[in-house]
Short mmCIF file of C-alpha atoms in Angstrom, two decimals:
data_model
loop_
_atom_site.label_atom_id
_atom_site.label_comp_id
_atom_site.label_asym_id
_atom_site.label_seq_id
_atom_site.Cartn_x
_atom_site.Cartn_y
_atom_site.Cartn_z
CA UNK R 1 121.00 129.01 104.05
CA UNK R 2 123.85 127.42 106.00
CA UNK R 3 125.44 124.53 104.57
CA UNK R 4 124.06 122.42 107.19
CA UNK R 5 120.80 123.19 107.02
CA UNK R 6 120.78 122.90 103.47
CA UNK R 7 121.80 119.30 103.81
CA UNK R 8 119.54 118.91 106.28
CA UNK R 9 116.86 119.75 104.09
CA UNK R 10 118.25 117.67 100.97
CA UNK R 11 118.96 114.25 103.43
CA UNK R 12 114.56 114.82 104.63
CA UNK R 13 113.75 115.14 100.90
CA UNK R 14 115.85 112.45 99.78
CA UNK R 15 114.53 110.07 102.75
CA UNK R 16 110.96 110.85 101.43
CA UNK R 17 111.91 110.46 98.02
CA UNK R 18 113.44 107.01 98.60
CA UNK R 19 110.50 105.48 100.73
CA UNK R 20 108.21 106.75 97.72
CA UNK R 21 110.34 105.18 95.04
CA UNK R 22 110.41 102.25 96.69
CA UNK R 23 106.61 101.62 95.87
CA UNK R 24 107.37 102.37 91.90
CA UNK R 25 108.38 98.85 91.31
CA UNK R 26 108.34 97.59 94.64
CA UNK R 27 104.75 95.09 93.53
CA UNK R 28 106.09 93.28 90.53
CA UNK R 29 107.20 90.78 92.46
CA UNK R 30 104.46 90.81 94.77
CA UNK R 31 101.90 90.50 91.32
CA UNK R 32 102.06 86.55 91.45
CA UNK R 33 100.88 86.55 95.03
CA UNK R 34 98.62 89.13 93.99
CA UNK R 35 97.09 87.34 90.65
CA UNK R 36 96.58 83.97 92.78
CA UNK R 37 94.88 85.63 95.96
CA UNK R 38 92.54 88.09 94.13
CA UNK R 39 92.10 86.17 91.49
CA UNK R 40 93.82 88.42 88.27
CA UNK R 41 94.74 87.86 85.07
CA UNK R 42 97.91 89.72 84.28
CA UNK R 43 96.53 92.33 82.05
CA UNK R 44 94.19 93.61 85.20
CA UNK R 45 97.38 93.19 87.52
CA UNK R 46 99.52 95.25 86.18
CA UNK R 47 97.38 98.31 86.47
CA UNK R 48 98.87 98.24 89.55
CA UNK R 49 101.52 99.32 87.92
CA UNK R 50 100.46 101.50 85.46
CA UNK R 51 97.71 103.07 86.91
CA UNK R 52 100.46 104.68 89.80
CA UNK R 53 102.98 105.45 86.75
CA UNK R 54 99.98 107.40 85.29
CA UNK R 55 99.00 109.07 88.32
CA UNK R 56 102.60 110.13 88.45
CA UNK R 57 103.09 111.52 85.42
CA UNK R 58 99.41 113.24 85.66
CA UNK R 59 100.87 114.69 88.74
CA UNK R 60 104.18 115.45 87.94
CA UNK R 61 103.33 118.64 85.62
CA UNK R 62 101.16 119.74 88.59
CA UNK R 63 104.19 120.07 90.57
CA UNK R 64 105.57 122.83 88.23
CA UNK R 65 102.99 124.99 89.81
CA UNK R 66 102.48 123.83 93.15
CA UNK R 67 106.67 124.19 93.84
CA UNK R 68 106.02 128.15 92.31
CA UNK R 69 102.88 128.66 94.41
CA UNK R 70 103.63 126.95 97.72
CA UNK R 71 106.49 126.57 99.97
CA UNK R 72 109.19 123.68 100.24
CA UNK R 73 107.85 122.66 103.84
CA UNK R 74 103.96 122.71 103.00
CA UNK R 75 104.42 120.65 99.05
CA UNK R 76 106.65 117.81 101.01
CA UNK R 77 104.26 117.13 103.99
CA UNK R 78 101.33 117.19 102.12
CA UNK R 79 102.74 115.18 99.21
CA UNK R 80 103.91 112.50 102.21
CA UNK R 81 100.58 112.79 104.09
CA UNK R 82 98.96 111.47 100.62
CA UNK R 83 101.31 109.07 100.36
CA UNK R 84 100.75 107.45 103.55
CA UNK R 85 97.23 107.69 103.33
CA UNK R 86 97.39 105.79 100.20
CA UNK R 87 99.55 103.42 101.76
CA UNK R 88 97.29 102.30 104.63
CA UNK R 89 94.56 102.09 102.28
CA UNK R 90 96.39 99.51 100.24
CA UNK R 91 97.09 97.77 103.06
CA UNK R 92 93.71 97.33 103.79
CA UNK R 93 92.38 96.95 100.65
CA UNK R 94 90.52 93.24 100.63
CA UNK R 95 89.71 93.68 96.57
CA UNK R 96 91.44 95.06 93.41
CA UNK R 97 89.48 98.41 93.17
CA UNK R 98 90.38 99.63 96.89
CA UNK R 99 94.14 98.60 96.32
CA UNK R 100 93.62 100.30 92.69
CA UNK R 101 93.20 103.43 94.71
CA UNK R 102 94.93 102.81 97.32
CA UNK R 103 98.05 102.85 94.68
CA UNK R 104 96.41 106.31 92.62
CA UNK R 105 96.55 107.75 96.41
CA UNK R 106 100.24 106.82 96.30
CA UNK R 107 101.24 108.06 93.05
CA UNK R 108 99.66 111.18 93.55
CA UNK R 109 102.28 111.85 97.15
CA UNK R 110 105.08 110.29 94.72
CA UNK R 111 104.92 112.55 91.89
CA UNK R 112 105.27 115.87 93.65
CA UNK R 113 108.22 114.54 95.75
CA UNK R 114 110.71 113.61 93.30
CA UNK R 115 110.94 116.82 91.32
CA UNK R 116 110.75 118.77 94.65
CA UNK R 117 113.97 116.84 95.51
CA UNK R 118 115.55 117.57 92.11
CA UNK R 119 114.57 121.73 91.87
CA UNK R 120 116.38 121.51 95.65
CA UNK R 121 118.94 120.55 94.67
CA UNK R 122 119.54 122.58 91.74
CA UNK R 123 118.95 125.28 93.45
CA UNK R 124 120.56 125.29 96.74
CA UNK R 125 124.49 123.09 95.66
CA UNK R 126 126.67 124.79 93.18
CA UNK R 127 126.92 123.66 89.49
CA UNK R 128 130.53 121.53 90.51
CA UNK R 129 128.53 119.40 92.89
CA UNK R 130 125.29 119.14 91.39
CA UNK R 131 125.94 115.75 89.69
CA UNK R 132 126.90 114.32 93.19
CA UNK R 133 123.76 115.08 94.72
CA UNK R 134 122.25 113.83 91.93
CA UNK R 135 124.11 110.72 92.34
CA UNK R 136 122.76 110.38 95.56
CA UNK R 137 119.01 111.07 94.86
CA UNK R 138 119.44 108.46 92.12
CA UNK R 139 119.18 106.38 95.21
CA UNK R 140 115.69 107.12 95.36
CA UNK R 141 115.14 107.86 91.46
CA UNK R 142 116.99 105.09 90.24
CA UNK R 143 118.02 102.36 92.66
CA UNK R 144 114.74 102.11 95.08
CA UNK R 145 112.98 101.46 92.04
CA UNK R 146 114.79 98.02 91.21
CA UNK R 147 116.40 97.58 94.71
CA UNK R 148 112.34 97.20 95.93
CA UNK R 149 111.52 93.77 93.87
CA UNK R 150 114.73 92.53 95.80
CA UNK R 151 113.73 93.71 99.48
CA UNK R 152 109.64 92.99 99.12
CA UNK R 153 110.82 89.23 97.95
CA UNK R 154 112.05 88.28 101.06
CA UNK R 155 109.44 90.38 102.87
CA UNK R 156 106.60 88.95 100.95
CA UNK R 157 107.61 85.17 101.48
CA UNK R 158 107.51 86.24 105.72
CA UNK R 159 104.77 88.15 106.35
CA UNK R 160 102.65 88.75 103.33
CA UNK R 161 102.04 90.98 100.76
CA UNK R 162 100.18 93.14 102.71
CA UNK R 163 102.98 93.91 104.89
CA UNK R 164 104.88 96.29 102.31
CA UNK R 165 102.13 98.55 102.50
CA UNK R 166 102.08 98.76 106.26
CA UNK R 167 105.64 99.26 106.76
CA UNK R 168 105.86 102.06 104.18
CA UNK R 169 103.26 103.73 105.62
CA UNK R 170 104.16 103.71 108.81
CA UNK R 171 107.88 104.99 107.82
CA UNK R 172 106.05 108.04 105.81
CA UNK R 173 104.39 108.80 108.50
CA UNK R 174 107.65 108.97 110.92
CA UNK R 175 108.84 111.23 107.79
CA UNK R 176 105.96 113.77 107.91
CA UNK R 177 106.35 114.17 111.53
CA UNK R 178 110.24 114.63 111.25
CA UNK R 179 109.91 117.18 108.34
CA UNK R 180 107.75 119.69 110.56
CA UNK R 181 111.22 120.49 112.33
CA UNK R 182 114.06 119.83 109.18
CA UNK R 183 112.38 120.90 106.12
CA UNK R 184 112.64 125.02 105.50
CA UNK R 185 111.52 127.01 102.22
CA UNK R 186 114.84 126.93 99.17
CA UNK R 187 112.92 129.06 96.85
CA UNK R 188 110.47 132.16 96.14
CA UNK R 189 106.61 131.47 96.37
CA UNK R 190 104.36 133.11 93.77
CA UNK R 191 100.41 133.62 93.87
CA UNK R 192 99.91 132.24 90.46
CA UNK R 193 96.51 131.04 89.69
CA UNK R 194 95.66 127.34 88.17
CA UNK R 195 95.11 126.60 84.54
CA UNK R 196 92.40 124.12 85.40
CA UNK R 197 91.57 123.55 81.48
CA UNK R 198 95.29 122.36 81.18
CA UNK R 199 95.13 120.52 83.84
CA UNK R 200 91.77 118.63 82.25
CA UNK R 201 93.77 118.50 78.88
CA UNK R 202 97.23 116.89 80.03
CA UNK R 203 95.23 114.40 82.70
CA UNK R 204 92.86 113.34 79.47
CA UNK R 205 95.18 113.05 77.64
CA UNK R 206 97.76 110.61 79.23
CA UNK R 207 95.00 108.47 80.05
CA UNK R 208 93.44 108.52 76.98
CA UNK R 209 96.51 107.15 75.44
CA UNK R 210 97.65 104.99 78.11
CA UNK R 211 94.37 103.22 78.18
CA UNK R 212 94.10 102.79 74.91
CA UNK R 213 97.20 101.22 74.95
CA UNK R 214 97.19 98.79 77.12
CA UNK R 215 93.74 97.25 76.05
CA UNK R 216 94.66 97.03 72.08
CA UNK R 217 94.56 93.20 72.21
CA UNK R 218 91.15 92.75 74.37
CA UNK R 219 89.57 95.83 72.76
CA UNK R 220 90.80 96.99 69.71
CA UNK R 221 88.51 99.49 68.29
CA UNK R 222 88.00 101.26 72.17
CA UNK R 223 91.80 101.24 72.48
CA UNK R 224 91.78 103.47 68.81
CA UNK R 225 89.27 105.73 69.99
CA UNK R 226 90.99 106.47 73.21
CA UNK R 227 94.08 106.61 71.43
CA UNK R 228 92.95 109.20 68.85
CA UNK R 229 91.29 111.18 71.82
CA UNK R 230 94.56 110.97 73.78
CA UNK R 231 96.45 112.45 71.01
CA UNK R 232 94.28 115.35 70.41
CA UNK R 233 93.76 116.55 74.01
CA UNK R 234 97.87 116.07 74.29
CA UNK R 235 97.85 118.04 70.71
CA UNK R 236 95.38 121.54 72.23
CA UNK R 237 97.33 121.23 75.81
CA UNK R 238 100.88 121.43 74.07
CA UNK R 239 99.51 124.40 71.69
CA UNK R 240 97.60 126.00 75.00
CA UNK R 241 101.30 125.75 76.56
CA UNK R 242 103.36 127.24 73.46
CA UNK R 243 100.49 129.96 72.61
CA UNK R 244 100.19 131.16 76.51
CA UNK R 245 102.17 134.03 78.12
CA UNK R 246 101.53 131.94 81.61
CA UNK R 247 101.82 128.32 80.55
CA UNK R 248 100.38 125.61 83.16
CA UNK R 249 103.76 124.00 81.46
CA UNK R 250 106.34 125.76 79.78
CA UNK R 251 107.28 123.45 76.84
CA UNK R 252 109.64 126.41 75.07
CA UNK R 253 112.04 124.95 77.00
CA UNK R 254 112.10 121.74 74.78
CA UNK R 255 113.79 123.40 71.80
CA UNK R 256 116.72 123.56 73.90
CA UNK R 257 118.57 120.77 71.78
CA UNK R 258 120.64 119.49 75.09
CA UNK R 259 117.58 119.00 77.45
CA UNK R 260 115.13 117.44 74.68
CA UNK R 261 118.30 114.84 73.80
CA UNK R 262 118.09 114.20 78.02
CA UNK R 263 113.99 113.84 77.57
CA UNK R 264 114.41 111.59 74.84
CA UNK R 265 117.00 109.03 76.51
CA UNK R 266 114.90 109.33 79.69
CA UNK R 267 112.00 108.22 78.02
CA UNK R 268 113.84 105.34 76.21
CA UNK R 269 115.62 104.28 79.22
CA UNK R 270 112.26 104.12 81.47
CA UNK R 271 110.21 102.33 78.78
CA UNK R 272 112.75 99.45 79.37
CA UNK R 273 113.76 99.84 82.94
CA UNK R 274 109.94 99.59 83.72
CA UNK R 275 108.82 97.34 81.47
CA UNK R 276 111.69 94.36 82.43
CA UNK R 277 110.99 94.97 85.88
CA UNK R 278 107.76 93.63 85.77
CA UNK R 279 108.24 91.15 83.24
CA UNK R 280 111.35 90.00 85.29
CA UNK R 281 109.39 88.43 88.61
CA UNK R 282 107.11 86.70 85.74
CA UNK R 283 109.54 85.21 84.67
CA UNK R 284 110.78 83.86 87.55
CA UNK R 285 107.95 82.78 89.54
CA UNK R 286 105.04 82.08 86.66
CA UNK R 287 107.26 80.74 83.91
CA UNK R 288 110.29 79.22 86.09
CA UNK R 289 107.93 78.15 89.08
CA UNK R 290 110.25 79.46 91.31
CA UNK R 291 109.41 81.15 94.79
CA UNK R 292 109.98 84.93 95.75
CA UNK R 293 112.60 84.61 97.94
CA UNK R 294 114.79 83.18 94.30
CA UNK R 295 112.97 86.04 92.91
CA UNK R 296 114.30 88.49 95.03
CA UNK R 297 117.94 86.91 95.35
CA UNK R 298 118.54 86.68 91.67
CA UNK R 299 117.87 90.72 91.64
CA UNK R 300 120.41 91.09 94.74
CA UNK R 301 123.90 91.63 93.30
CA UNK R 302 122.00 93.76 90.78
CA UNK R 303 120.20 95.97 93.16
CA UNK R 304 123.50 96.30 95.55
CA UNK R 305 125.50 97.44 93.00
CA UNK R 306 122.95 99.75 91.66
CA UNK R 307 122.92 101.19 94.81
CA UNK R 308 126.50 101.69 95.07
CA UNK R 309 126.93 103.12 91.28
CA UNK R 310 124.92 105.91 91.90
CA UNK R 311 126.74 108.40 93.99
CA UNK R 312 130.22 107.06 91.48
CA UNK R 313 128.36 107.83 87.96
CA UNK R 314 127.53 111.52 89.84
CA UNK R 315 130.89 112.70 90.49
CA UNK R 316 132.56 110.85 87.46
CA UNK R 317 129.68 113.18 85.72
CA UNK R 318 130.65 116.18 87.57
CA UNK R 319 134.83 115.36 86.40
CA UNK R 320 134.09 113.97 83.09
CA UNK R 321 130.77 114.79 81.23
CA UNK R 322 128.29 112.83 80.07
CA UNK R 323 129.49 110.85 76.88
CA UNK R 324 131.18 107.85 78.26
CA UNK R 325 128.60 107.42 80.91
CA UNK R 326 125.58 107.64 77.96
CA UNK R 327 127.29 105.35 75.67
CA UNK R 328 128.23 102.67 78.35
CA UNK R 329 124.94 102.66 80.30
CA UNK R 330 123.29 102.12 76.62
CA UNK R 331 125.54 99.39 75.85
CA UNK R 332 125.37 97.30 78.92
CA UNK R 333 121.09 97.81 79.09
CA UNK R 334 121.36 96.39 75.06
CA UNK R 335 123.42 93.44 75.97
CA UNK R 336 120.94 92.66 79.16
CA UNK R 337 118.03 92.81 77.20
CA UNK R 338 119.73 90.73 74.30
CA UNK R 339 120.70 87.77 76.79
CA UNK R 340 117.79 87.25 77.68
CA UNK R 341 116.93 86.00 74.44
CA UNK R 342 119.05 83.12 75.44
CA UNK R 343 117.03 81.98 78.37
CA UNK R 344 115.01 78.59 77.77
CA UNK R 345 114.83 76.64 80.77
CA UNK R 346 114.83 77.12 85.09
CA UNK R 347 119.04 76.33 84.62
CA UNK R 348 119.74 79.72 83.70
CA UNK R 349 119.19 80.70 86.59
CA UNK R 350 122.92 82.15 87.19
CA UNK R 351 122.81 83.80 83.93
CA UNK R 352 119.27 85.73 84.58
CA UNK R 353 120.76 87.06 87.40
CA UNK R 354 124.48 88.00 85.31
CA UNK R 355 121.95 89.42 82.67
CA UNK R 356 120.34 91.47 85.38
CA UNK R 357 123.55 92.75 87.17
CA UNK R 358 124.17 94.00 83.85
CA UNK R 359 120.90 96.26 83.00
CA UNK R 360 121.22 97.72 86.76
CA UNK R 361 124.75 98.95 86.13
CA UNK R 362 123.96 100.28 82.79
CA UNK R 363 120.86 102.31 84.27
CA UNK R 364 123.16 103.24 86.86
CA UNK R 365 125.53 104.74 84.39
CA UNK R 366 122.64 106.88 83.01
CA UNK R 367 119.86 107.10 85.16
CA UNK R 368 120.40 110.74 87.08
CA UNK R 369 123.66 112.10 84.81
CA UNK R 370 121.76 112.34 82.09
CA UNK R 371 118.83 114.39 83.58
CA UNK R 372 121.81 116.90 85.81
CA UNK R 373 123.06 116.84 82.12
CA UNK R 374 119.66 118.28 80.64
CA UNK R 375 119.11 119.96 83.80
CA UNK R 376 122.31 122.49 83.43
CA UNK R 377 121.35 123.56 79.99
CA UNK R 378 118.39 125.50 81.62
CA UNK R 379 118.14 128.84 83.09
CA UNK R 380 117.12 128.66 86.95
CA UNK R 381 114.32 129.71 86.36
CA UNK R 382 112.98 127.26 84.59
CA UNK R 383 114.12 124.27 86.76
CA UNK R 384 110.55 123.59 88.11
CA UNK R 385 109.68 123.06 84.47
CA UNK R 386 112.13 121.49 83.33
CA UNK R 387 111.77 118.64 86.28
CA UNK R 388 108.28 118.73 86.14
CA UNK R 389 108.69 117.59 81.99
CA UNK R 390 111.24 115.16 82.45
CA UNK R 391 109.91 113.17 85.33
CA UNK R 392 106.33 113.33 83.67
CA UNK R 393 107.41 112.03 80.30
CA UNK R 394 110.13 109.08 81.50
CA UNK R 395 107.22 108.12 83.92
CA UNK R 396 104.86 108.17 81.59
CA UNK R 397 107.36 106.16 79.29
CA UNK R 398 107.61 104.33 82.35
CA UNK R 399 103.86 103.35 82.32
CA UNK R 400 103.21 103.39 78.63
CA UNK R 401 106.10 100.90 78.12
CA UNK R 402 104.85 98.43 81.21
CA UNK R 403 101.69 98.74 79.79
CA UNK R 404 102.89 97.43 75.82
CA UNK R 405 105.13 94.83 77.24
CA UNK R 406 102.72 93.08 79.04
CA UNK R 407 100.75 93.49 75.99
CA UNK R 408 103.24 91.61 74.02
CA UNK R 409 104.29 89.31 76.16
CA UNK R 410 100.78 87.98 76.66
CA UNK R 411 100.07 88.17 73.04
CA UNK R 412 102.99 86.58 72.15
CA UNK R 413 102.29 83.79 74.97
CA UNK R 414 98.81 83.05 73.46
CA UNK R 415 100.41 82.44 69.98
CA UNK R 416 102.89 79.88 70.86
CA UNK R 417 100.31 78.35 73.85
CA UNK R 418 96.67 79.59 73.65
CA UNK R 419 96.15 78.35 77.47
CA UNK R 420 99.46 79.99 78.64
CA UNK R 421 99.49 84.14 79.67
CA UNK R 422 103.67 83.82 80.30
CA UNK R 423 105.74 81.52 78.79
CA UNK R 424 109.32 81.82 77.48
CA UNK R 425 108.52 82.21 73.96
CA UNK R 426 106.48 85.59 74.93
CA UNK R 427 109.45 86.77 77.55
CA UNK R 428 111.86 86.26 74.81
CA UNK R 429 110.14 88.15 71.60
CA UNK R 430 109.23 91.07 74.54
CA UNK R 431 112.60 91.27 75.31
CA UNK R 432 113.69 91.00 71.43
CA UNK R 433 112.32 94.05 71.20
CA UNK R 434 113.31 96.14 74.20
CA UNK R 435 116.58 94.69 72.93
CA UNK R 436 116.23 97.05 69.87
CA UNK R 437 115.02 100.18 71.83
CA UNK R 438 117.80 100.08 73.48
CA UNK R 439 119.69 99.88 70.64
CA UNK R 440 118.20 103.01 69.33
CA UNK R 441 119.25 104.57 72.69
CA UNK R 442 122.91 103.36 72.23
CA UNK R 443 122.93 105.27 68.79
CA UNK R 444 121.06 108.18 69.74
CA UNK R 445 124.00 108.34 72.90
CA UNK R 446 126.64 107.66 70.29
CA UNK R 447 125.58 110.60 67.67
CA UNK R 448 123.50 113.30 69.35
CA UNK R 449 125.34 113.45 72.54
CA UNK R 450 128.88 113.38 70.66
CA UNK R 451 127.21 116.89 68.93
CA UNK R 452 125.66 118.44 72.16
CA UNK R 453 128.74 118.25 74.04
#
């Protein structure tokens, strides 16, 4: 494949994968509006949330196979068809169980697109310009993700809530249609055959635990069951995986040392990234009574210049390595989630918005190096894999750690004020102890990656 057509190929991906990301995060600031209108507590809301980080990282390790058993052009249309569908139907939706779906409908387009995008890559740029590209897709990846809370703030305060569903799916659609033309096969299809009892396995699984985790403090000994059910269906799919000659999911590759050090700091890094962002528009608009439009202007600088670090961090990766990148990105997301420790009243204002500059550029720094990192320690032939088990377990981290905060910061909101669900005594222990998980990333960045160099 020319080198124009294979950027042609990469800039339709990328475009897809940027419109999809941009629904990750793109209704925590939209949940207030939400909450009031259909009448939520915050538990219920952010299954909004959860429920499409889950149906991501169900449909993540799916991708594995479908990228093997199907070609580029017919996984990306499809995968944008179901996202637009899902889309329109949240649009629509006039109650919390259609939009609930509406959002699963999403997730499920989402989660094939990104690691489609990343196995592209991989496959058709050379190893000296792979951390560029990546750069770039951490556009999508990376800075959609916290660049949408920004962009739906203003959008949301002018025509509704409704209206980021009908714009995205209007601009997936205008995707789909261009792909039909741009979008050729990168890689070899395969008529492998479906291990449907895996698939049962890892989808019971995830839910199983994720469930049970985000209902501990409502109901505690359902949450244990489901938890304990979780665990074993996770425990037979992982020994179906290691055991089989044809694994729906080929977790071998996790005892290489280099990628599961890039697994672990993904999942670490998501758990926070996901969890602030939600907790962030809380903050703003249900504990500081501010509107969504402040909301979305006190993310700005943070969101521009994630945007703009991304494509940097890649080719400093590409001329430099990983280490400095890991340790900084740790740092700064430490000392983010520390200062907000600090904040007690609506004046600190400027210095929410400092704190959140800060996080952005620190998962900026880390974000996509440290999967290209991971990545490269892999042989080709097992990048489907090796995407597919990254971007299912940060996602899941993703969801698992917006689920917990929320947890905690509504627990922790009841115990200072039993009539309150966010106040700034439950912000500030949740973010007490994100502070220290990303403290344990900083030394885990500091240590292992010093040795795996």
């Amino acid at each position: 494949m020319t080198t124009k057509k294979a950027n042609l190929v990469f800039t339709t991906l990328l475009t897809g994968a940027i419109v999809t990301a941009l629904l990750q995060t793109s209704l925590t600031t939209a949940l207030p509006k939400i909450m009031q209108e259909l009448s939520l507590t915050a538990l219920k809301a952010q299954w909004l949330t959860s429920a499409f980080s889950l149906a991501m990282a169900i449909m993540v390790p799916i991708s594995a196979y479908l990228i093997k058993r199907y070609t580029t052009r017919q996984i990306f249309i499809s995968s944008m068809i179901l996202f637009s569908f899902g889309s329109l139907l949240s649009w629509y939706g006039s109650n919390f169980t259609v939009l609930l779906l509406g959002r699963i409908f999403q997730a499920l387009g989402s989660g094939i697109v990104l690691p489609l995008t990343q196995v592209v890559i991989m496959t058709l740029y050379p190893t000296e310009k792979q951390g560029t590209a990546m750069g770039i897709l951490g556009l999508a990846s990376g800075a959609a993700p916290v660049i949408a809370p920004t962009l739906t703030g203003i959008v949301i305060d002018s025509w509704g809530w409704r209206s980021i569903f009908l714009i995205t799916g209007i601009i997936s659609l205008v995707i789909v249609i261009f792909a039909t033309f741009s979008v050729k096969n990168v890689s070899p299809v395969n008529k492998i055959q479906l291990d449907y009892v895996s698939l049962l396995l890892c989808s019971g699984g995830l839910t199983g635990i994720l469930v049970g985790l985000s209902s501990i403090s409502t109901n505690l000994y359902e949450s244990i069951i489901l938890l304990v059910i979780g665990i074993i269906l996770i425990f037979i799919f992982s020994r179906r995986q290691i055991s089989s000659d044809l694994p729906f999911l080929n977790l071998k590759i996790l005892k290489n040392s280099k990628f599961r050090m890039a697994v672990i700091i993904s999942m670490l890094l998501y758990a926070v990234m996901m969890g602030s962002s939600t907790i962030y528009p809380i903050l703003v608009q249900t504990v500081m009574k501010k509107s969504a439009v402040v909301s979305a202007l006190i993310m700005l600088p943070g969101s521009l210049a994630m945007a703009l670090i991304n494509p940097l961090t890649g080719m400093f990766y590409d001329r430099f390595g990983i280490n400095k990148l890991a340790i900084s990105g740790s740092l700064l997301i430490m000392i983010s989630c520390f200062g907000i420790t600090f904040i007690n009243s609506t004046r600190d204002v400027f210095l929410l918005g400092i704190l959140y500059l800060l996080r952005l550029l620190g998962v900026g720094c880390l974000m996509m190096p440290i999967v290209t990192w991971g990545m490269q320690s892999l042989p080709e032939e097992e990048m489907a894999n090796g995407t597919a088990i990254i971007t299912a377990l940060r996602t899941l981290s993703g969801a698992l750690g917006t689920a917990v905060f929320m947890e905690v910061m509504t627990s922790a909101s009841h115990f200072y004020n039993a009539n309150s669900t966010a106040n700034y005594y439950g912000v500030k222990f949740t973010f007490k102890i994100m502070t220290l998980l990303a403290l344990i990333q900083l030394i885990i960045s500091i240590i292992g990656l010093r040795k795996k160099q």
